[in-house]
Coordinates of C-alpha atoms and ligand atoms in Angstrom, one line a residue:
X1 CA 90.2 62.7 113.0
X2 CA 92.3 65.8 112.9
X3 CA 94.0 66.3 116.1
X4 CA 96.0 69.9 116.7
X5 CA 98.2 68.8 119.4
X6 CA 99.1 65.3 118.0
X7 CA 100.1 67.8 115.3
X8 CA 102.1 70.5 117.7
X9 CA 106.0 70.1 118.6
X10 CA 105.5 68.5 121.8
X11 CA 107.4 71.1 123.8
X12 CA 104.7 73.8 122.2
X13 CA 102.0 72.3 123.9
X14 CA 103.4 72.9 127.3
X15 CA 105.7 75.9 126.7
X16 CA 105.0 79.0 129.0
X17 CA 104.4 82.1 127.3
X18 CA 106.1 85.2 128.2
X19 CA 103.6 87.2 130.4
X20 CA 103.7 90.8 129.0
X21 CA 102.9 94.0 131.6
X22 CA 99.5 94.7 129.2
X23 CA 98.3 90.8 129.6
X24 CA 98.7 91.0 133.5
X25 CA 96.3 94.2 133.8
X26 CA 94.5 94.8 130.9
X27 CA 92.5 98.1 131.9
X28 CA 92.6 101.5 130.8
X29 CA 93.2 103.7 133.8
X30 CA 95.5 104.2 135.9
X31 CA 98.9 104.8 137.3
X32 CA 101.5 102.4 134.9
X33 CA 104.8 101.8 136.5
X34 CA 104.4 98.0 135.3
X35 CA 106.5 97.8 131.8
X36 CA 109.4 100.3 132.1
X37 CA 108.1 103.1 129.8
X38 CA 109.2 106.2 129.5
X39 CA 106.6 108.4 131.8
X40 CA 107.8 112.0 129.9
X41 CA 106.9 111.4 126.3
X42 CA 108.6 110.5 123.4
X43 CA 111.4 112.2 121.1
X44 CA 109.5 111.8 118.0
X45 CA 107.9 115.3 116.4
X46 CA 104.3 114.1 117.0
X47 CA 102.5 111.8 118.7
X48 CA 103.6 110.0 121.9
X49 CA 104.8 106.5 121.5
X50 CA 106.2 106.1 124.7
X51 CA 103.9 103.6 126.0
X52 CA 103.5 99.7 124.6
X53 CA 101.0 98.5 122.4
X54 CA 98.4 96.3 122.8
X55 CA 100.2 93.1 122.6
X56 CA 96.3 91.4 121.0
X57 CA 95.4 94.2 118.9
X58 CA 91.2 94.2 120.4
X59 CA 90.2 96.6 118.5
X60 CA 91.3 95.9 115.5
X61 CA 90.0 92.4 116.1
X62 CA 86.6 93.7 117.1
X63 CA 86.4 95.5 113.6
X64 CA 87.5 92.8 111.7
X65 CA 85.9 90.2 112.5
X66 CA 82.2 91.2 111.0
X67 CA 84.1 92.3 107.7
X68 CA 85.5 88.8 107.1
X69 CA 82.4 87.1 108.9
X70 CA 85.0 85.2 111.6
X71 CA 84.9 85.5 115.4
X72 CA 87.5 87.7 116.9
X73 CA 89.5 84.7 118.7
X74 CA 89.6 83.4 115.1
X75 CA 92.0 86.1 114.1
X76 CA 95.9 86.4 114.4
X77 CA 98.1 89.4 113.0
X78 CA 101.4 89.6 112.1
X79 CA 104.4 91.7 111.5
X80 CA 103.4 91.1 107.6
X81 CA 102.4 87.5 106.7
X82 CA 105.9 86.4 107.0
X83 CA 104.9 86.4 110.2
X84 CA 102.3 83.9 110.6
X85 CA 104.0 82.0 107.4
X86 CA 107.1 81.3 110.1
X87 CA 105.3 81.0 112.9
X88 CA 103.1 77.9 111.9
X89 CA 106.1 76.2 110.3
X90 CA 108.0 76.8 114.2
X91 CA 104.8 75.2 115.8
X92 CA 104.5 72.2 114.1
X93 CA 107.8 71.5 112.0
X94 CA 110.4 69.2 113.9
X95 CA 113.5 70.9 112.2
X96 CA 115.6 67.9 110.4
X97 CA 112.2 65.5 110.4
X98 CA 109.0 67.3 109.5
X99 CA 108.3 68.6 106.3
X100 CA 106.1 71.2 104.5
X101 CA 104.4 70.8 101.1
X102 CA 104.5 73.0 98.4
X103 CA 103.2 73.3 94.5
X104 CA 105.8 75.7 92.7
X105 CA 105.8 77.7 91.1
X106 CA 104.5 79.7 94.1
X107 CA 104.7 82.7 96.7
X108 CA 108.7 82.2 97.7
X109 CA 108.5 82.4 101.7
X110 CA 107.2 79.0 102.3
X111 CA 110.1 77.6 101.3
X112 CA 112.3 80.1 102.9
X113 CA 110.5 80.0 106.5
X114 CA 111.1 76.1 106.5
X115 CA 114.7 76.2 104.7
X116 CA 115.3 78.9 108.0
X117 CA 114.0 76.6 110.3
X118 CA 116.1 73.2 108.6
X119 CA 112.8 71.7 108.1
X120 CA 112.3 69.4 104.7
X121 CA 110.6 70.6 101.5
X122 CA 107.8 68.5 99.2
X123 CA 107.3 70.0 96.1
X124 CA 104.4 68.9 94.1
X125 CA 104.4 71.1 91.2
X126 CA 101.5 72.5 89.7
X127 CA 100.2 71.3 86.5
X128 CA 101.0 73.5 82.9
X129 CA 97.8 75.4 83.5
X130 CA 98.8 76.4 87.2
X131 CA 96.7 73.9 88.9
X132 CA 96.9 71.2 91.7
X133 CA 97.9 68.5 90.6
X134 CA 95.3 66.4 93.4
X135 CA 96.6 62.4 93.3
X136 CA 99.9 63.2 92.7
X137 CA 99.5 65.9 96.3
X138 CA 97.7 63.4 98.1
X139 CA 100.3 60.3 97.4
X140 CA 103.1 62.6 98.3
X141 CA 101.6 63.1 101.8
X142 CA 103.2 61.3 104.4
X143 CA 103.0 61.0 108.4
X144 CA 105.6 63.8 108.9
X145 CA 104.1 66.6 106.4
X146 CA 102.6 69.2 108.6
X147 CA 101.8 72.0 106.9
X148 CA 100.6 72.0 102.7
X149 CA 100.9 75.6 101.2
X150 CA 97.9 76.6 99.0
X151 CA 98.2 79.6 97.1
X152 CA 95.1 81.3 95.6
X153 CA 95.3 83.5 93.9
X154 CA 98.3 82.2 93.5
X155 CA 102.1 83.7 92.7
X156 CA 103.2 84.1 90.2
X157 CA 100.8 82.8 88.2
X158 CA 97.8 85.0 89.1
X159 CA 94.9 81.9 88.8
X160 CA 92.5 81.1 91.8
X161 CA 93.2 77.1 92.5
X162 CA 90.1 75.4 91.5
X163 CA 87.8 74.8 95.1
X164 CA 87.1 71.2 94.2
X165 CA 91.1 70.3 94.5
X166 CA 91.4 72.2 97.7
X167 CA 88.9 70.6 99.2
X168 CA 89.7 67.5 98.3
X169 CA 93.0 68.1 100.1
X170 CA 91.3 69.4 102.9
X171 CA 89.1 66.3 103.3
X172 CA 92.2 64.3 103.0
X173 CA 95.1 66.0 104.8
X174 CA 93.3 65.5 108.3
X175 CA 96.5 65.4 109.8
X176 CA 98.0 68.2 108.5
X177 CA 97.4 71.8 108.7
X178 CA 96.2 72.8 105.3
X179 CA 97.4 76.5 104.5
X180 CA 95.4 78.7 101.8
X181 CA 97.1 81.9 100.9
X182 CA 94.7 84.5 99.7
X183 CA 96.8 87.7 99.4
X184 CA 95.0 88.5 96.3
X185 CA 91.8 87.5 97.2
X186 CA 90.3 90.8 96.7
X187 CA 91.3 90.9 93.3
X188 CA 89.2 88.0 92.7
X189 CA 85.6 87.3 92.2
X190 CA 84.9 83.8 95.0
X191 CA 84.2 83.7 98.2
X192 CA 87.4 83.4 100.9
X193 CA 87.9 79.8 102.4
X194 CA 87.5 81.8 106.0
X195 CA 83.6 80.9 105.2
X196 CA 84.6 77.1 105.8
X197 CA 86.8 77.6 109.0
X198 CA 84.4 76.0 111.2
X199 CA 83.8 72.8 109.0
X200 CA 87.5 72.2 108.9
X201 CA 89.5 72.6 111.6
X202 CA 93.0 71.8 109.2
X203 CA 92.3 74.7 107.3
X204 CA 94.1 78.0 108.0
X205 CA 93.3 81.0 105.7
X206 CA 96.0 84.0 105.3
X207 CA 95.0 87.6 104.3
X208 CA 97.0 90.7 104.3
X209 CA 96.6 94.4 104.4
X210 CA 99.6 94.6 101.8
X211 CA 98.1 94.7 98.2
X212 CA 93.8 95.4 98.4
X213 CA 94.1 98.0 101.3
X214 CA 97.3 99.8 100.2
X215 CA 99.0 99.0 103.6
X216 CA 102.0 97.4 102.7
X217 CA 104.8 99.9 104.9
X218 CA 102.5 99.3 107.9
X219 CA 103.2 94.9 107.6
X220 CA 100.4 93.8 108.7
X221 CA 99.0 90.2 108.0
X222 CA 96.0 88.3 109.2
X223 CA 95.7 84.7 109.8
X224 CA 92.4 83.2 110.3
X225 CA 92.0 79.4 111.5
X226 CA 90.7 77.8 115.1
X227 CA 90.7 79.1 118.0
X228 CA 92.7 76.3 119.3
X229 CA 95.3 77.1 116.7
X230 CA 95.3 80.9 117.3
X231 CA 95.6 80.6 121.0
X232 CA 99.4 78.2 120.3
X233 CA 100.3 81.4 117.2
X234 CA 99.7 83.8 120.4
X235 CA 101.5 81.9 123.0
X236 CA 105.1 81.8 120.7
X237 CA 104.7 85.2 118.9
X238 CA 106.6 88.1 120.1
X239 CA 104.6 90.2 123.0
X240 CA 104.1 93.6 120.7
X241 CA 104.1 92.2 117.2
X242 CA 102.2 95.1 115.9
X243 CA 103.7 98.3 116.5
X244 CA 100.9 101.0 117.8
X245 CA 100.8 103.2 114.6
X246 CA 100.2 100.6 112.9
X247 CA 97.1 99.6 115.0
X248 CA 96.2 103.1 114.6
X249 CA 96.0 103.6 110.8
X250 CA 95.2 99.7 110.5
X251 CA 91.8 100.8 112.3
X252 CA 91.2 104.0 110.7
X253 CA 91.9 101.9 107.0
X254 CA 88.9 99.2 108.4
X255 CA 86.5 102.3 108.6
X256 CA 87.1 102.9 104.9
X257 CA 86.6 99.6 103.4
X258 CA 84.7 101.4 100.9
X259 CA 87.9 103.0 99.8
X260 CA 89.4 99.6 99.2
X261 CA 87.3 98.2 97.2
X262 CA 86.8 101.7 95.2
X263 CA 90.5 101.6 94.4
X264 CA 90.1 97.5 93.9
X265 CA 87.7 98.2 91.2
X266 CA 89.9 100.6 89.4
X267 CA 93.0 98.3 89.5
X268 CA 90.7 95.5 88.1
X269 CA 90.2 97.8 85.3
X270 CA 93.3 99.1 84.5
X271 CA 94.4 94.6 84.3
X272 CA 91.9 94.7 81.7
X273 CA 93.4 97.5 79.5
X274 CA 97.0 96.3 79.8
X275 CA 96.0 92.7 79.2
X276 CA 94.2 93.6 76.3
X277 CA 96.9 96.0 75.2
X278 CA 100.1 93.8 76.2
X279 CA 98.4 90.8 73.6
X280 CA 98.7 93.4 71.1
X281 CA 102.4 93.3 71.4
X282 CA 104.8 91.2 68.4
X283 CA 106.6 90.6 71.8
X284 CA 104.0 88.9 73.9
X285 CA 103.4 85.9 73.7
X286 CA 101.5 84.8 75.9
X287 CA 99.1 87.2 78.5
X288 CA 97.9 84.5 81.3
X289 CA 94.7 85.2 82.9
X290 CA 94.5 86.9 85.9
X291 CA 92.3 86.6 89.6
X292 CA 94.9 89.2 91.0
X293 CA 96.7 92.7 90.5
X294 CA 99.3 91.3 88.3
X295 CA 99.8 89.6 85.1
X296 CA 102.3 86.6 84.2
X297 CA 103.4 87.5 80.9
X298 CA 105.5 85.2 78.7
X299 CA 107.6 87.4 76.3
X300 CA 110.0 86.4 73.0
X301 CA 112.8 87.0 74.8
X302 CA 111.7 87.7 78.4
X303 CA 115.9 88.2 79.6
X304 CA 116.2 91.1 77.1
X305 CA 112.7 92.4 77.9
X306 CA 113.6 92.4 81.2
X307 CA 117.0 94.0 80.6
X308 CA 115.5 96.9 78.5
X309 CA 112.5 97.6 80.8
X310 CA 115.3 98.1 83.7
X311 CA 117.5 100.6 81.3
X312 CA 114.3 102.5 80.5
X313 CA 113.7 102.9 84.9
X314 CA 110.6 100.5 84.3
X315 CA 111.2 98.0 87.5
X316 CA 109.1 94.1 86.9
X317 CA 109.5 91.0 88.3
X318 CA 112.1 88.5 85.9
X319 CA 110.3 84.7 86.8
X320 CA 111.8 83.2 83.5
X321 CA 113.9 81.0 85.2
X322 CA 111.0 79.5 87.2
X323 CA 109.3 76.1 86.3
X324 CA 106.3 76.7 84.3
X325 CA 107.2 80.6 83.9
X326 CA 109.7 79.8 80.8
X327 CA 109.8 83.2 79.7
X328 CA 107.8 85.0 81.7
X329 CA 108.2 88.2 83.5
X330 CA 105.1 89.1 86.4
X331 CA 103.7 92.7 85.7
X332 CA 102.0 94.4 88.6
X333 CA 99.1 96.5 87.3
X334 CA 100.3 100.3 87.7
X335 CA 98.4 103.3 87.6
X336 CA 97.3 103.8 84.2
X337 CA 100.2 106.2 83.4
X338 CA 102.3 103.8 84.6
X339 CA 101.0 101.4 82.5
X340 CA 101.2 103.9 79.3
X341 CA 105.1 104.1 80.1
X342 CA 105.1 100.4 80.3
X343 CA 103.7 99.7 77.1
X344 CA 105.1 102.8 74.7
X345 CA 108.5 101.0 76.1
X346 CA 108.2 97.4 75.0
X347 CA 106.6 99.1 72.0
X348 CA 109.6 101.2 71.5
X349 CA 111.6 98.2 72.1
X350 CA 110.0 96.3 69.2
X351 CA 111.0 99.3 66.9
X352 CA 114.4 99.6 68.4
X353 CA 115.7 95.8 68.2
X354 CA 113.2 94.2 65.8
X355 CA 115.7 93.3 62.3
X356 CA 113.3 95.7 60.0
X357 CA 114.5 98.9 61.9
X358 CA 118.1 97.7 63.4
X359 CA 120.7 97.5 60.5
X360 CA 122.8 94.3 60.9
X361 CA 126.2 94.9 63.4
X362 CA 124.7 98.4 64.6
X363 CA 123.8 97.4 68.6
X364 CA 125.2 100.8 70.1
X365 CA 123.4 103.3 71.8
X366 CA 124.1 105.8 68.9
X367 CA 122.3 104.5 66.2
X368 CA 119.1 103.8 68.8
X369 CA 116.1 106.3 67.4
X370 CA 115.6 108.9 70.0
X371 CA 113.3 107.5 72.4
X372 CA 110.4 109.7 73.7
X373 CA 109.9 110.1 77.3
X374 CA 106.4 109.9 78.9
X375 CA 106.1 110.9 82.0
Ligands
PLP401 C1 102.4 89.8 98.8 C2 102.1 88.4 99.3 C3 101.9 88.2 100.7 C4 101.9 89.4 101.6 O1 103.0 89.4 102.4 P1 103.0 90.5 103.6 O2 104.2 90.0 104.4 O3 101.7 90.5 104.3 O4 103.3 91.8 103.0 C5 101.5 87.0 101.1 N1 101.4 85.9 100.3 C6 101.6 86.1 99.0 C7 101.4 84.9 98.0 C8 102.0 87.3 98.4 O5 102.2 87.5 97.1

């Protein structure tokens, strides 16, 4: 049976939190002379900031809640989903004796969060098709792995995981905190795992307000799992996590869902067009299928792909060093001109370096053809 607190640090489970001015009285009214503020106002042009946040972000709880079908106390937020990434390694990692578990190639932080914290790393990786790999997961599971990272959709590979596997590991790990990222879950067409936070009480779904809702300058991340586990995240975050503009446009952005999904739907077009129009390339190799807002791409010669994309001011993400990625360079989808540029420049690349246009010895900028700009 899964237990939280046999899986807590010990000192967690009786650490005081701090008790911030807005916990002690939570009303609206009155006179505040509890926190320090400033009474005048604030120095900025507009809007007054002067006074603290809400250190539990209510209302953006409240609206929240019925659009991911969750109860409010379900819900953390984070400065980003680094946030909630270190925090759950800091309230269950001993540092120099627990470990995490991770499937590269995946999302980077994981590994960072627990290398900052000196706690141990178990990396599984995931199978040539971007898969879990299941028995060899669950026989690498030991007494002190606390938290296993799922990623799905994940990064850089752009694939949902396949349910039955995570489940699986969910029915198995019971004494372990199962973690599924979905950053790009809105990219994707399945259900989120937040649906099956009441039957499994190891299960802890991330979300953020990064990529779908455009947010990503506000860093803001939400992290769904019990209530039990969401009451130890708020005891050890800091007080105001969440600054108050971002509160304030996070709230105004949950009134126009409608607008995300809008401007999801066009994204998931445009992935189409480039996917269909990147295989077209003598350069690609290899387009892999996509659940998200970016494609792996596996190129001829990925480093000098790379190298010329940069020297044309087109900016994607080298991963041809990482296992499984030989090759490969991760494209986010761009607006469609953006996508244009991209493509007439590895086309123009082809035409530039391929042997039936470059005369042998001639790699100087001078005898390059004149390349056309498009924006
Ligand atoms: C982009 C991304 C996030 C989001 O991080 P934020 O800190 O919320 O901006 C989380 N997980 C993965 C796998 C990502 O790619």
């Amino acid at each position: 049976m899964f237990s939280l607190n046999n899986l807590l640090r010990p000192h967690i489970l009786t650490l005081m939190p701090y008790s911030s001015a807005r916990d002690e009285y939570t009303g609206k009214e009155g006179t505040f002379l509890d926190a320090n503020e400033n009474p005048l106002g604030s120095t900025t042009d507009t809007g007054n900031y002067n006074r603290y946040p809400d250190p539990h972000q209510w209302a953006i709880k409240q609206h929240l809640a019925p659009i991911k079908g969750v109860r409010p106390e379900q819900i953390f937020l984070g400065n980003g989903s680094d946030e909630p990434i270190d925090l759950l390694v800091r309230a269950t990692c001993v540092p120099g004796k627990d470990a995490i578990l991770l499937m590269p190639p995946t999302y980077g932080m994981y590994e960072v969060s627990a290398a900052v914290n000196d706690v141990h790393i178990t990396k599984v990786p995931l199978t040539a098709d971007f898969q879990v790999d299941t028995n060899a997961v669950l026989a690498a599971i030991t007494a002190t792995t606390k938290l296993i990272w799922l990623c799905s959709p994940n990064n850089p590979s752009g694939n949902l995981l396949q349910p039955d596997a995570i489940r699986t590991i969910l029915d198995a790990a019971h004494q372990s905190l199962v973690i599924v990222d979905e950053a790009y879950i809105d990219f994707a067409d399945t259900p989120s795992w937040t649906s099956e936070l009441d039957k499994y009480p190891n299960l802890v779904v991330l979300q953020t307000f990064s990529k779908a809702w455009g947010l990503a300058a506000l860093r803001l991340g939400m992290c769904f799992a019990s209530e039990e586990l969401i009451r130890v995240l708020n005891k050890i975050k800091p007080p105001y996590n969440i600054s108050a503009p971002t509160q304030t446009l996070a709230l105004g952005a949950l009134n126009n869902e409608a607008e995300k999904n809008k401007m999801v739907t066009e994204i998931l077009q445009e992935r189409q067009v480039l996917a269909e129009n990147l295989r077209s390339l003598p350069s690609v190799q290899v387009v892999h299928p996509s659940d998200a807002n970016f494609l792996l791409v596996q190129f001829a010669d990925a480093k000098a792909t790379f190298e010329y994309l940069i020297e044309q001011q087109v900016i994607v993400r080298d991963r041809s060093n990482v296992k499984l990625c030989d090759g490969c360079l991760r494209i986010s989808v761009g607006t469609s001109d953006e996508n244009e540029r991209l493509l007439n420049v590895l086309g123009q690349m082809h035409e530039v370096t391929s042997p039936a246009n470059l005369p042998l010895g001639t790699g100087d900028e001078a005898t390059k053809p004149e390349l056309v700009s498009t924006t």
